[in-house]
CSV table of C-alpha atoms in Angstrom, one decimal:
chain,number,residue,atom,x,y,z
A,1,MET,CA,86.9,-44.4,-60.9
A,2,ILE,CA,85.2,-46.0,-57.8
A,3,GLY,CA,83.1,-44.4,-55.4
A,4,ILE,CA,82.4,-44.7,-51.9
A,5,TYR,CA,79.1,-44.1,-50.3
A,6,ALA,CA,79.1,-43.9,-46.4
A,7,ARG,CA,76.3,-42.1,-44.4
A,8,VAL,CA,75.3,-41.8,-40.7
A,9,SER,CA,72.2,-40.3,-39.5
A,10,THR,CA,71.9,-37.7,-36.4
A,11,GLU,CA,70.2,-40.8,-33.9
A,12,GLU,CA,72.6,-42.9,-35.6
A,13,GLN,CA,75.7,-41.1,-34.6
A,14,ALA,CA,74.9,-42.0,-30.9
A,15,LYS,CA,75.5,-45.6,-31.5
A,16,SER,CA,78.5,-47.9,-31.6
A,17,GLY,CA,79.0,-49.8,-35.3
A,18,PHE,CA,77.7,-46.5,-37.4
A,19,SER,CA,80.9,-44.4,-37.3
A,20,LEU,CA,81.6,-42.8,-40.8
A,21,LYS,CA,85.6,-43.5,-40.3
A,22,ASP,CA,84.4,-47.5,-39.6
A,23,GLN,CA,82.1,-47.5,-42.8
A,24,ILE,CA,85.3,-45.8,-45.2
A,25,ARG,CA,87.8,-48.1,-44.0
A,26,GLU,CA,85.3,-51.2,-44.6
A,27,CYS,CA,84.5,-50.2,-47.9
A,28,GLN,CA,88.4,-49.1,-49.0
A,29,LYS,CA,88.9,-52.9,-48.1
A,30,LYS,CA,86.3,-54.1,-50.6
A,31,ALA,CA,87.7,-51.8,-53.1
A,32,GLY,CA,90.9,-52.8,-53.2
A,33,THR,CA,92.3,-49.3,-54.9
A,34,ASP,CA,93.6,-46.2,-53.5
A,35,ASN,CA,92.0,-45.0,-56.7
A,36,TYR,CA,88.4,-43.9,-55.4
A,37,LYS,CA,86.2,-41.2,-54.4
A,38,GLN,CA,84.5,-40.2,-51.2
A,39,TYR,CA,80.7,-39.4,-51.3
A,40,ILE,CA,79.8,-38.6,-47.4
A,41,ASP,CA,76.6,-37.9,-45.9
A,42,GLN,CA,76.9,-36.7,-42.1
A,43,GLY,CA,74.1,-36.2,-39.9
A,44,ILE,CA,71.1,-37.1,-42.8
A,45,SER,CA,68.4,-39.2,-42.2
A,46,GLY,CA,68.4,-41.9,-45.0
A,47,GLU,CA,64.5,-41.7,-45.1
A,48,PHE,CA,65.1,-39.1,-48.2
A,49,LEU,CA,66.5,-39.4,-51.2
A,50,ASP,CA,67.7,-35.5,-51.9
A,51,ARG,CA,71.1,-35.8,-49.9
A,52,PRO,CA,74.1,-33.8,-51.3
A,53,ALA,CA,76.6,-36.7,-51.2
A,54,LEU,CA,74.3,-39.0,-52.9
A,55,SER,CA,73.3,-36.1,-55.6
A,56,GLN,CA,76.2,-35.9,-56.3
A,57,LEU,CA,77.3,-39.5,-56.7
A,58,ARG,CA,74.2,-40.0,-58.8
A,59,GLN,CA,75.0,-37.1,-61.1
A,60,ASP,CA,78.4,-38.3,-61.4
A,61,VAL,CA,77.3,-42.1,-62.5
A,62,ARG,CA,75.4,-40.1,-65.1
A,63,ASP,CA,78.9,-38.0,-66.3
A,64,GLY,CA,80.3,-41.2,-66.8
A,65,LEU,CA,83.2,-40.4,-63.9
A,66,ILE,CA,82.0,-43.0,-61.3
A,67,THR,CA,82.5,-47.0,-62.8
A,68,LYS,CA,81.9,-48.9,-59.8
A,69,VAL,CA,80.0,-47.9,-56.8
A,70,VAL,CA,80.9,-49.5,-53.2
A,71,CYS,CA,78.7,-49.3,-49.8
A,72,LEU,CA,78.6,-50.7,-47.0
A,73,ASP,CA,75.1,-51.5,-46.6
A,74,PRO,CA,71.5,-50.6,-48.5
A,75,ASP,CA,70.2,-49.4,-45.8
A,76,ARG,CA,73.5,-46.8,-45.9
A,77,LEU,CA,71.8,-45.8,-49.1
A,78,SER,CA,68.1,-45.4,-48.2
A,79,ARG,CA,65.8,-46.5,-45.9
A,80,LYS,CA,62.8,-46.5,-48.3
A,81,LEU,CA,62.6,-49.6,-50.4
A,82,MET,CA,61.2,-47.7,-53.1
A,83,HIS,CA,64.3,-44.9,-53.2
A,84,GLN,CA,67.1,-47.9,-53.2
A,85,LEU,CA,65.3,-49.6,-56.2
A,86,LEU,CA,65.1,-46.7,-57.9
A,87,ILE,CA,68.9,-45.5,-57.7
A,88,THR,CA,69.8,-49.2,-58.4
A,89,GLU,CA,67.9,-48.6,-61.4
A,90,GLU,CA,69.8,-45.5,-62.4
A,91,PHE,CA,73.0,-47.5,-61.6
A,92,ASP,CA,72.0,-50.8,-64.0
A,93,GLN,CA,71.3,-48.6,-66.7
A,94,LYS,CA,74.6,-46.9,-66.9
A,95,GLY,CA,76.3,-50.2,-66.3
A,96,ILE,CA,77.5,-49.6,-63.1
A,97,GLN,CA,78.9,-52.0,-60.4
A,98,LEU,CA,77.1,-51.7,-57.2
A,99,ILE,CA,79.2,-53.4,-54.4
A,100,PHE,CA,78.1,-54.3,-50.6
A,101,VAL,CA,80.7,-54.8,-47.8
A,102,ASN,CA,77.8,-56.7,-45.9
A,103,GLY,CA,76.2,-59.4,-48.9
A,104,GLU,CA,76.3,-59.1,-52.4
A,105,TYR,CA,73.9,-57.7,-55.1
A,106,ALA,CA,73.2,-59.7,-57.7
A,107,ARG,CA,71.3,-59.0,-61.4
A,108,THR,CA,69.4,-62.0,-60.8
A,109,PRO,CA,65.6,-62.3,-59.6
A,110,GLU,CA,67.0,-64.4,-56.7
A,111,GLY,CA,69.4,-61.4,-55.9
A,112,GLN,CA,67.2,-58.5,-56.4
A,113,LEU,CA,64.4,-60.7,-54.2
A,114,PHE,CA,66.8,-60.7,-51.8
A,115,TYR,CA,68.0,-57.2,-51.9
A,116,SER,CA,64.2,-56.5,-51.9
A,117,MET,CA,63.7,-58.4,-48.6
A,118,ARG,CA,66.6,-56.3,-47.1
A,119,GLY,CA,65.4,-52.9,-48.2
A,120,ALA,CA,61.8,-53.3,-46.7
A,121,ILE,CA,63.4,-54.7,-43.8
A,122,ALA,CA,65.3,-51.6,-43.1
A,123,GLU,CA,62.5,-49.2,-44.5
A,124,PHE,CA,60.4,-51.2,-41.1
A,125,GLU,CA,63.2,-51.0,-38.7
A,126,LYS,CA,63.4,-46.9,-39.5
A,127,ALA,CA,59.5,-46.9,-38.9
A,128,LYS,CA,60.2,-48.8,-35.7
A,129,ILE,CA,63.4,-46.6,-34.4
A,130,ASN,CA,61.0,-43.7,-35.3
A,131,GLU,CA,57.7,-45.2,-33.4
A,132,ARG,CA,59.9,-46.0,-30.6
A,133,MET,CA,61.7,-42.4,-30.0
A,134,SER,CA,58.3,-41.2,-30.2
A,135,ARG,CA,56.7,-43.4,-27.5
A,136,GLY,CA,60.1,-42.6,-25.4
A,137,ARG,CA,59.5,-38.5,-25.5
A,138,ARG,CA,55.7,-38.8,-24.7
A,139,GLU,CA,56.7,-41.2,-21.8
A,140,LYS,CA,59.4,-38.7,-20.4
A,141,ALA,CA,56.8,-35.9,-20.8
A,142,ARG,CA,54.1,-37.7,-19.0
A,143,GLN,CA,56.9,-38.0,-16.3
A,144,GLY,CA,56.8,-34.3,-16.0
A,145,ARG,CA,60.1,-33.7,-18.0
A,146,VAL,CA,60.7,-30.9,-20.4
A,147,LEU,CA,62.2,-32.7,-23.4
A,148,ARG,CA,64.7,-29.8,-24.6
A,149,ASP,CA,65.2,-26.2,-25.1
A,150,PHE,CA,62.0,-24.9,-26.4
A,151,GLN,CA,63.3,-21.0,-26.4
A,152,VAL,CA,60.2,-19.7,-24.4
A,153,TYR,CA,60.7,-16.1,-23.5
A,154,GLY,CA,60.9,-15.7,-20.0
A,155,TYR,CA,62.0,-19.0,-19.3
A,156,ASN,CA,65.6,-20.9,-19.1
A,157,TYR,CA,66.3,-24.6,-19.8
A,158,ASP,CA,67.5,-26.7,-16.9
A,159,LYS,CA,69.2,-29.3,-18.9
A,160,GLU,CA,70.3,-31.3,-15.5
A,161,ASN,CA,66.8,-31.1,-13.8
A,162,GLU,CA,64.5,-30.8,-17.7
A,163,GLN,CA,62.8,-28.4,-16.5
A,164,MET,CA,61.8,-24.7,-17.0
A,165,VAL,CA,63.1,-22.0,-14.7
A,166,ILE,CA,62.4,-18.2,-14.8
A,167,ASN,CA,64.5,-15.8,-16.4
A,168,GLU,CA,64.1,-12.9,-14.3
A,169,GLU,CA,64.9,-10.3,-16.7
A,170,GLU,CA,62.8,-11.7,-19.8
A,171,ALA,CA,60.2,-12.1,-17.4
A,172,ALA,CA,60.1,-8.3,-16.5
A,173,ILE,CA,59.2,-8.0,-20.6
A,174,VAL,CA,56.9,-10.6,-20.2
A,175,ARG,CA,54.8,-8.6,-17.7
A,176,LEU,CA,55.5,-5.0,-19.5
A,177,ILE,CA,53.6,-6.8,-22.9
A,178,PHE,CA,50.8,-8.0,-20.9
A,179,ASP,CA,50.4,-4.8,-19.0
A,180,LEU,CA,50.7,-2.9,-22.4
A,181,PHE,CA,48.4,-4.7,-24.1
A,182,THR,CA,45.5,-4.9,-21.2
A,183,LYS,CA,46.3,-1.5,-19.6
A,184,PRO,CA,45.2,2.1,-21.0
A,185,GLY,CA,48.2,4.1,-22.5
A,186,LYS,CA,49.9,5.8,-25.5
A,187,VAL,CA,51.1,2.0,-26.8
A,188,GLN,CA,48.1,0.8,-28.7
A,189,GLY,CA,48.0,-2.8,-30.0
A,190,MET,CA,50.5,-5.9,-30.5
A,191,ASN,CA,52.2,-3.4,-33.5
A,192,GLY,CA,52.4,-0.4,-30.9
A,193,ILE,CA,53.9,-3.1,-28.4
A,194,ALA,CA,56.2,-4.2,-31.1
A,195,LEU,CA,57.8,-0.8,-31.9
A,196,TYR,CA,58.2,0.0,-27.8
A,197,LEU,CA,60.2,-2.6,-27.3
A,198,THR,CA,61.9,-2.5,-30.7
A,199,LYS,CA,62.8,1.5,-29.8
A,200,GLU,CA,63.5,0.6,-26.5
A,201,GLY,CA,66.5,-1.5,-27.7
A,202,ILE,CA,64.8,-4.9,-25.9
A,203,PRO,CA,66.6,-7.9,-27.4
A,204,THR,CA,64.2,-11.0,-28.4
A,205,LYS,CA,65.2,-14.2,-27.1
A,206,ARG,CA,67.5,-15.1,-30.1
A,207,GLY,CA,69.1,-11.4,-29.2
A,208,LYS,CA,68.0,-9.6,-32.3
A,209,GLY,CA,66.8,-5.7,-31.9
A,210,VAL,CA,64.0,-6.1,-34.0
A,211,TRP,CA,60.2,-7.3,-32.6
A,212,HIS,CA,57.7,-8.6,-34.7
A,213,ARG,CA,53.6,-8.5,-34.1
A,214,GLN,CA,53.5,-11.8,-34.3
A,215,VAL,CA,56.5,-12.5,-32.0
A,216,VAL,CA,54.0,-10.4,-29.4
A,217,ARG,CA,50.7,-11.9,-30.3
A,218,GLN,CA,52.5,-15.7,-29.8
A,219,ILE,CA,53.6,-14.3,-26.0
A,220,LEU,CA,50.4,-12.9,-25.4
A,221,MET,CA,48.7,-16.4,-26.4
A,222,ASN,CA,51.4,-18.4,-24.5
A,223,GLU,CA,49.7,-20.6,-21.8
A,224,ALA,CA,53.4,-21.3,-20.0
A,225,TYR,CA,53.4,-18.0,-18.7
A,226,ILE,CA,50.0,-18.7,-16.3
A,227,GLY,CA,52.4,-22.4,-15.4
A,228,GLU,CA,51.2,-24.8,-18.1
A,229,PHE,CA,53.3,-25.4,-20.3
A,230,TYR,CA,52.6,-28.2,-23.0
A,231,GLN,CA,54.3,-31.1,-25.2
A,232,ASN,CA,53.1,-32.9,-27.6
A,233,ARG,CA,50.9,-30.4,-29.0
A,234,TRP,CA,52.2,-30.3,-32.5
A,235,ASN,CA,52.2,-33.1,-34.9
A,236,THR,CA,55.7,-32.5,-36.6
A,237,GLU,CA,55.9,-36.1,-38.3
A,238,GLY,CA,57.6,-35.6,-42.1
A,239,MET,CA,58.5,-32.1,-41.2
A,240,LEU,CA,62.4,-33.1,-40.9
A,241,GLY,CA,62.6,-33.3,-44.6
A,242,ASN,CA,60.9,-29.6,-45.3
A,243,LYS,CA,64.5,-28.3,-46.0
A,244,HIS,CA,65.3,-31.4,-49.1
A,245,LYS,CA,61.9,-30.5,-50.5
A,246,SER,CA,60.4,-27.4,-52.6
A,247,LYS,CA,58.2,-25.2,-51.0
A,248,GLU,CA,54.9,-26.6,-52.9
A,249,GLU,CA,56.1,-30.5,-51.5
A,250,HIS,CA,56.5,-28.7,-47.6
A,251,VAL,CA,54.5,-31.1,-44.9
A,252,PRO,CA,52.9,-28.3,-42.6
A,253,MET,CA,53.1,-28.6,-38.5
A,254,LYS,CA,49.5,-29.6,-37.5
A,255,GLU,CA,48.0,-29.1,-34.1
A,256,ARG,CA,47.1,-32.2,-32.4
A,257,PRO,CA,43.4,-32.8,-30.4
A,258,ARG,CA,43.8,-31.2,-26.9
A,259,GLU,CA,43.6,-34.4,-25.2
A,260,GLU,CA,46.7,-35.4,-26.7
A,261,TRP,CA,48.8,-32.6,-25.5
A,262,ILE,CA,50.7,-33.3,-22.4
A,263,LEU,CA,50.2,-30.7,-19.6
A,264,ILE,CA,54.2,-29.9,-17.9
A,265,PRO,CA,53.5,-27.3,-14.8
A,266,CYS,CA,56.2,-24.6,-15.1
A,267,PRO,CA,56.7,-21.5,-12.8
A,268,SER,CA,53.9,-18.4,-13.9
A,269,ILE,CA,55.0,-15.5,-14.5
A,270,ILE,CA,51.0,-13.5,-15.5
A,271,GLU,CA,48.3,-13.5,-13.3
A,272,GLN,CA,45.1,-16.3,-14.7
A,273,GLU,CA,42.9,-13.1,-14.2
A,274,GLN,CA,45.3,-10.7,-16.6
A,275,PHE,CA,45.6,-13.8,-19.1
A,276,GLU,CA,42.3,-14.3,-19.9
A,277,TYR,CA,41.5,-10.9,-20.1
A,278,ALA,CA,44.1,-10.6,-22.5
A,279,GLN,CA,42.6,-13.5,-24.8
A,280,LYS,CA,39.4,-11.5,-24.7
A,281,LEU,CA,40.7,-8.6,-26.5
A,282,LEU,CA,42.6,-11.2,-28.6
A,283,GLN,CA,39.7,-12.3,-29.8
A,284,ASP,CA,38.5,-9.5,-31.1
A,285,SER,CA,42.0,-7.8,-31.9
A,286,ARG,CA,41.4,-7.6,-35.9
A,287,ARG,CA,38.0,-5.4,-35.1
A,288,ARG,CA,39.6,-3.4,-32.2
A,289,TRP,CA,42.8,-2.4,-33.6
A,290,ALA,CA,41.4,-1.5,-37.3
A,291,LYS,CA,44.1,0.4,-39.1
A,292,THR,CA,43.3,3.9,-38.6
A,293,GLY,CA,41.5,5.8,-41.8
A,294,LEU,CA,41.2,9.6,-42.9
A,295,HIS,CA,38.7,10.2,-40.0
A,296,GLU,CA,39.1,8.5,-36.4
A,297,TYR,CA,36.0,7.1,-35.0
A,298,LEU,CA,35.7,6.8,-31.0
A,299,LEU,CA,34.0,3.3,-31.5
A,300,SER,CA,35.5,1.7,-34.0
A,301,GLY,CA,35.6,-2.2,-34.1
A,302,LEU,CA,32.5,-1.9,-30.8
A,303,LEU,CA,29.5,-1.8,-32.7
A,304,ARG,CA,27.2,-4.2,-33.7
A,305,CYS,CA,23.6,-3.8,-35.1
A,306,ALA,CA,21.2,-5.3,-32.8
A,307,ASN,CA,18.4,-5.9,-36.2
A,308,CYS,CA,21.1,-8.1,-38.7
A,309,GLY,CA,23.9,-8.5,-36.5
A,310,ASN,CA,26.4,-7.2,-38.8
A,311,THR,CA,29.1,-5.3,-37.1
A,312,MET,CA,29.2,-1.0,-37.5
A,313,THR,CA,32.0,0.5,-39.1
A,314,GLY,CA,32.4,4.6,-39.6
A,315,ARG,CA,32.2,6.3,-42.8
A,316,ARG,CA,32.1,9.8,-44.4
A,317,ALA,CA,29.0,10.2,-46.1
A,318,LYS,CA,27.1,13.3,-48.0
A,319,SER,CA,23.4,14.8,-46.3
A,320,TRP,CA,21.7,17.5,-47.7
A,321,GLY,CA,25.0,18.7,-50.0
A,322,LYS,CA,27.1,18.6,-46.4
A,323,TYR,CA,29.4,15.7,-45.7
A,324,VAL,CA,28.6,14.2,-42.4
A,325,TYR,CA,30.5,10.8,-40.1
A,326,GLU,CA,28.1,8.2,-39.3
A,327,TYR,CA,28.4,4.5,-38.4
A,328,THR,CA,26.4,1.5,-40.7
A,329,ASP,CA,26.0,-1.6,-40.8
A,330,ARG,CA,26.1,-1.8,-44.6
A,331,LYS,CA,28.4,-4.0,-46.3
A,332,ASN,CA,30.0,-3.7,-49.9
A,333,THR,CA,32.9,-6.0,-49.8
A,334,ALA,CA,32.4,-9.1,-52.8
A,335,GLY,CA,31.9,-12.1,-51.3
A,336,THR,CA,30.2,-10.4,-48.2
A,337,GLN,CA,27.2,-13.1,-46.9
A,338,HIS,CA,25.3,-10.2,-45.3
A,339,LYS,CA,25.3,-7.2,-47.1
A,340,GLY,CA,23.1,-5.3,-43.8
A,341,CYS,CA,19.7,-4.0,-43.1
A,342,GLY,CA,21.3,-0.3,-43.6
A,343,ARG,CA,21.0,1.2,-40.0
A,344,THR,CA,22.5,4.3,-40.0
A,345,ILE,CA,23.4,6.7,-37.0
A,346,LYS,CA,25.3,9.8,-36.8
A,347,ALA,CA,28.7,9.5,-35.2
A,348,GLU,CA,28.1,12.4,-33.2
A,349,ASN,CA,25.4,11.4,-31.5
A,350,LEU,CA,26.6,7.9,-30.8
A,351,ASP,CA,29.9,9.1,-29.7
A,352,ASN,CA,28.9,11.3,-27.2
A,353,GLU,CA,26.0,9.5,-26.0
A,354,VAL,CA,29.0,6.3,-24.8
A,355,TRP,CA,30.8,8.6,-23.8
A,356,GLU,CA,28.7,10.2,-21.0
A,357,ALA,CA,27.9,6.7,-20.1
A,358,ILE,CA,31.1,6.2,-19.3
A,359,ARG,CA,32.2,9.2,-17.5
A,360,SER,CA,29.0,8.7,-15.5
A,361,TRP,CA,31.0,5.0,-14.0
A,362,LEU,CA,34.5,6.7,-13.9
A,363,LYS,CA,33.1,10.1,-12.0
A,364,HIS,CA,32.3,7.7,-8.6
A,365,PRO,CA,35.6,6.7,-7.5
A,366,ASN,CA,34.7,5.9,-4.5
A,367,GLU,CA,32.3,3.5,-5.2
A,368,VAL,CA,34.2,1.9,-7.9
A,369,ALA,CA,36.7,1.2,-5.4
A,370,ALA,CA,34.1,-0.3,-2.9
A,371,ALA,CA,33.1,-2.7,-5.1
A,372,ALA,CA,36.3,-3.9,-6.2
A,373,GLU,CA,36.5,-4.6,-2.5
A,374,ILE,CA,35.6,-8.5,-1.5
A,375,ASP,CA,33.5,-8.4,2.2
A,376,LYS,CA,34.6,-10.8,4.4
A,377,GLU,CA,32.0,-13.5,4.0
A,378,GLN,CA,32.8,-13.2,0.1
A,379,GLN,CA,36.7,-14.1,0.9
A,380,GLU,CA,35.7,-17.1,3.7
A,381,LYS,CA,33.4,-18.6,0.6
A,382,PHE,CA,36.6,-18.1,-1.5
A,383,SER,CA,39.1,-19.7,0.8
A,384,VAL,CA,36.3,-22.9,1.8
A,385,GLU,CA,36.3,-23.4,-2.1
A,386,LEU,CA,40.0,-23.3,-2.2
A,387,ILE,CA,40.4,-25.7,0.4
A,388,GLU,CA,37.9,-27.6,-1.3
A,389,ILE,CA,39.7,-28.3,-4.2
A,390,GLY,CA,42.8,-29.4,-2.7
A,391,ARG,CA,40.7,-32.0,-1.0
A,392,LEU,CA,39.2,-33.1,-3.7
A,393,GLN,CA,42.2,-33.5,-6.3
A,394,LYS,CA,43.9,-35.6,-3.2
A,395,GLU,CA,40.5,-37.6,-3.0
A,396,ILE,CA,41.0,-38.3,-6.8
A,397,GLU,CA,44.8,-39.3,-6.8
A,398,LYS,CA,43.7,-41.7,-3.7
A,399,VAL,CA,41.0,-43.1,-5.8
A,400,LYS,CA,43.2,-43.5,-8.6
A,401,ILE,CA,46.0,-45.2,-6.8
A,402,GLY,CA,43.4,-47.8,-5.3
A,403,ARG,CA,42.0,-48.7,-8.8
A,404,LYS,CA,46.0,-49.8,-9.5
A,405,ARG,CA,46.1,-51.7,-6.6
A,406,LEU,CA,43.1,-53.5,-7.6
A,407,PHE,CA,44.1,-54.7,-11.0
A,408,THR,CA,47.8,-55.4,-9.5
A,409,LEU,CA,46.4,-57.5,-6.9
A,410,PHE,CA,44.2,-59.2,-9.7
A,411,VAL,CA,47.0,-59.8,-12.2
A,412,ASP,CA,48.9,-60.9,-9.4
A,413,GLY,CA,46.4,-63.9,-9.1
A,414,MET,CA,45.4,-63.0,-5.4
A,415,ASP,CA,42.6,-64.9,-3.8
A,416,ILE,CA,40.2,-62.5,-5.0
A,417,LYS,CA,37.0,-63.2,-7.4
A,418,GLU,CA,36.6,-61.4,-10.6
A,419,LYS,CA,33.1,-60.3,-10.2
A,420,GLU,CA,34.4,-58.6,-6.5
A,421,ILE,CA,37.4,-56.5,-8.4
A,422,ARG,CA,34.9,-56.1,-11.3
A,423,GLU,CA,32.4,-53.9,-8.6
A,424,GLN,CA,35.1,-52.5,-6.3
A,425,ILE,CA,36.5,-50.7,-9.7
A,426,HIS,CA,33.4,-49.7,-11.0
A,427,PHE,CA,32.5,-48.2,-7.1
A,428,LEU,CA,35.7,-46.5,-7.3
A,429,LYS,CA,35.5,-45.2,-10.9
A,430,GLU,CA,32.1,-43.6,-10.3
A,431,LYS,CA,33.5,-41.7,-7.2
A,432,GLU,CA,36.0,-40.7,-9.1
A,433,GLU,CA,33.9,-39.4,-11.9
A,434,LYS,CA,31.4,-37.2,-9.0
A,435,ALA,CA,34.7,-36.3,-7.5
A,436,THR,CA,35.9,-35.0,-10.8
A,437,LYS,CA,33.1,-32.8,-11.8
A,438,LYS,CA,32.5,-31.3,-8.4
A,439,LEU,CA,36.3,-30.4,-8.9
A,440,GLU,CA,35.4,-28.9,-11.9
A,441,LYS,CA,32.5,-26.8,-10.8
A,442,LEU,CA,34.0,-25.5,-8.1
A,443,LYS,CA,37.5,-24.6,-10.5
A,444,ALA,CA,34.7,-22.4,-12.6
A,445,ARG,CA,33.5,-20.9,-9.8
A,446,VAL,CA,36.9,-19.6,-8.0
A,447,ARG,CA,38.0,-18.3,-12.2
A,448,GLU,CA,34.6,-16.5,-12.3
A,449,ALA,CA,35.1,-14.9,-8.7
A,450,LYS,CA,38.9,-14.2,-10.0
A,451,GLU,CA,37.7,-12.9,-13.3
A,452,ALA,CA,35.0,-10.6,-11.9
A,453,GLN,CA,37.5,-9.6,-9.0
A,454,PHE,CA,40.3,-8.3,-11.9
A,455,ASN,CA,37.4,-6.5,-13.9
A,456,GLN,CA,36.2,-4.3,-11.0
A,457,HIS,CA,40.1,-3.7,-10.3
A,458,LEU,CA,40.6,-2.9,-14.4
A,459,LEU,CA,37.5,-0.5,-13.7
A,460,SER,CA,39.4,1.0,-11.0
A,461,GLU,CA,42.6,1.6,-12.8
A,462,ALA,CA,40.2,3.6,-15.6
A,463,ALA,CA,38.9,5.8,-12.7
A,464,GLU,CA,41.8,6.8,-11.5
A,465,TYR,CA,43.4,7.2,-15.1
A,466,TYR,CA,40.3,9.5,-15.9
A,467,LEU,CA,40.3,11.5,-12.6
A,468,THR,CA,44.1,12.5,-12.8
A,469,ARG,CA,43.5,14.3,-16.3
A,470,GLN,CA,41.4,17.7,-16.5
A,471,HIS,CA,38.5,16.2,-19.0
A,472,ASP,CA,39.1,19.2,-21.2
A,473,LYS,CA,42.3,17.5,-21.9
A,474,LEU,CA,41.7,14.3,-23.0
A,475,THR,CA,42.6,13.2,-26.3
A,476,LEU,CA,40.4,11.4,-29.0
A,477,GLU,CA,42.7,8.4,-27.6
A,478,ASP,CA,42.7,8.9,-24.2
A,479,ARG,CA,39.2,8.2,-24.7
A,480,LYS,CA,39.7,5.0,-27.2
A,481,GLN,CA,41.5,3.8,-25.1
A,482,LEU,CA,39.5,4.1,-21.9
A,483,ILE,CA,36.3,2.8,-24.0
A,484,ARG,CA,38.3,-0.1,-25.0
A,485,GLN,CA,39.6,-0.4,-21.5
A,486,LEU,CA,35.8,-1.5,-20.0
A,487,VAL,CA,33.8,-1.9,-23.1
A,488,ARG,CA,33.8,-5.4,-24.9
A,489,GLU,CA,30.5,-4.4,-27.1
A,490,ILE,CA,28.3,-2.0,-27.9
A,491,ILE,CA,24.8,-3.2,-29.6
A,492,VAL,CA,22.7,-0.7,-31.4
A,493,TYR,CA,19.0,-0.4,-31.4
A,494,GLU,CA,16.6,1.6,-33.4
A,495,ASP,CA,16.1,3.6,-30.1
A,496,ARG,CA,18.5,2.8,-27.6
A,497,ILE,CA,22.1,1.3,-27.1
A,498,GLU,CA,22.9,-1.6,-24.7
A,499,ILE,CA,26.8,-1.5,-23.5
A,500,PHE,CA,28.8,-4.7,-23.0
A,501,THR,CA,31.3,-5.1,-20.2
A,502,TYR,CA,33.8,-7.2,-19.2
């Protein structure tokens, strides 16, 4: 029986001359008989050897069911020369006649050479296609166009304008997730948020009813919510064939260097100050939301020994025949590099000292509220800096346009000396560098001012939360949430402690 093999990949489906119907019709004519079996791979790249129809054809050849194979062109069998030679070697060993509509395959030195040359050209052509497609996608991204629907929660994809637009229903959930993570309340950590969203019946982006901790984490870390969506961030080269490979052969997705990322502005959902605060919490999330043991410790995940630098964790110890709870920097885990200096302190004493310090901050809401206000002079300075940022951005853009014009005049052969061109370009480059440095400093000052304002706002919220409840009715969980709202880390010395806030 004759076997007819045809293949078309996803990108080739959009081109003329590569339709499956055309391939099969031409192969039928070449076969000259109606006694044939079709082997068709649709939407599969010739880069991979493991294709369903091709694998079945090779198996039928091994089983003796097929005596002749007809194919339109060698690159239909494979786009890789090594794979082409492997397949033809299998067919030759079984005495199978391999026939191509476009050209003949001869088992002679000249025929083998010509066949190998065509295979090498096909492989080169495939590499060039991939390179052109990648370059085209990067260029589209640099023009500010979103390449496809990336399924970002909180946004829809406007296919016509190739932009991301806010999905108001999902955006409300994004704001809720950030509020639950950054503000005091009964929902604890990313896992608690995932359980809460699942319990409330809120669907995920794909319409599923179950939220996972990792999905919440991805949302909290996604810079798109502050208007910064990045394309060309991930290198997925080779991943297309993962479905045809074993788990051991899978090609992982790799993150490109940040300078290669392409920024696409998009509508923001979260204020930058809240987003940056969430990132600070995430950096310490492993310690902050450590699993609760048999005994809950008020300051778990916040303590560090001033002497050896180890974190201090809670434990139960025996002293004079009685069990006491304490914090220690000793590490007994296998493989620990620093075992600790052995500093211990009673949990009750340290808990009371820290809580009294926190209470002293929270009992003066008027002072906290006053600290959260920005005076007129500071506000005016803040406004001036924002205006200056806008001016510098325009200046940098003008300098870039000026440099491009100089290059154009030089290339067009205008009557300008090369030395003059070089001097002007050097002058404009220095001007751009100075403006860029000044712009970065101003942006950093503005970010610091906004962050300070946001941190003061957090302190006000915590104070309000504390004062609306009776002190004797605050649970351990309430106190833990309030402390974590304000405290980043506590350094424990021999005779004192140092509390670092956000």
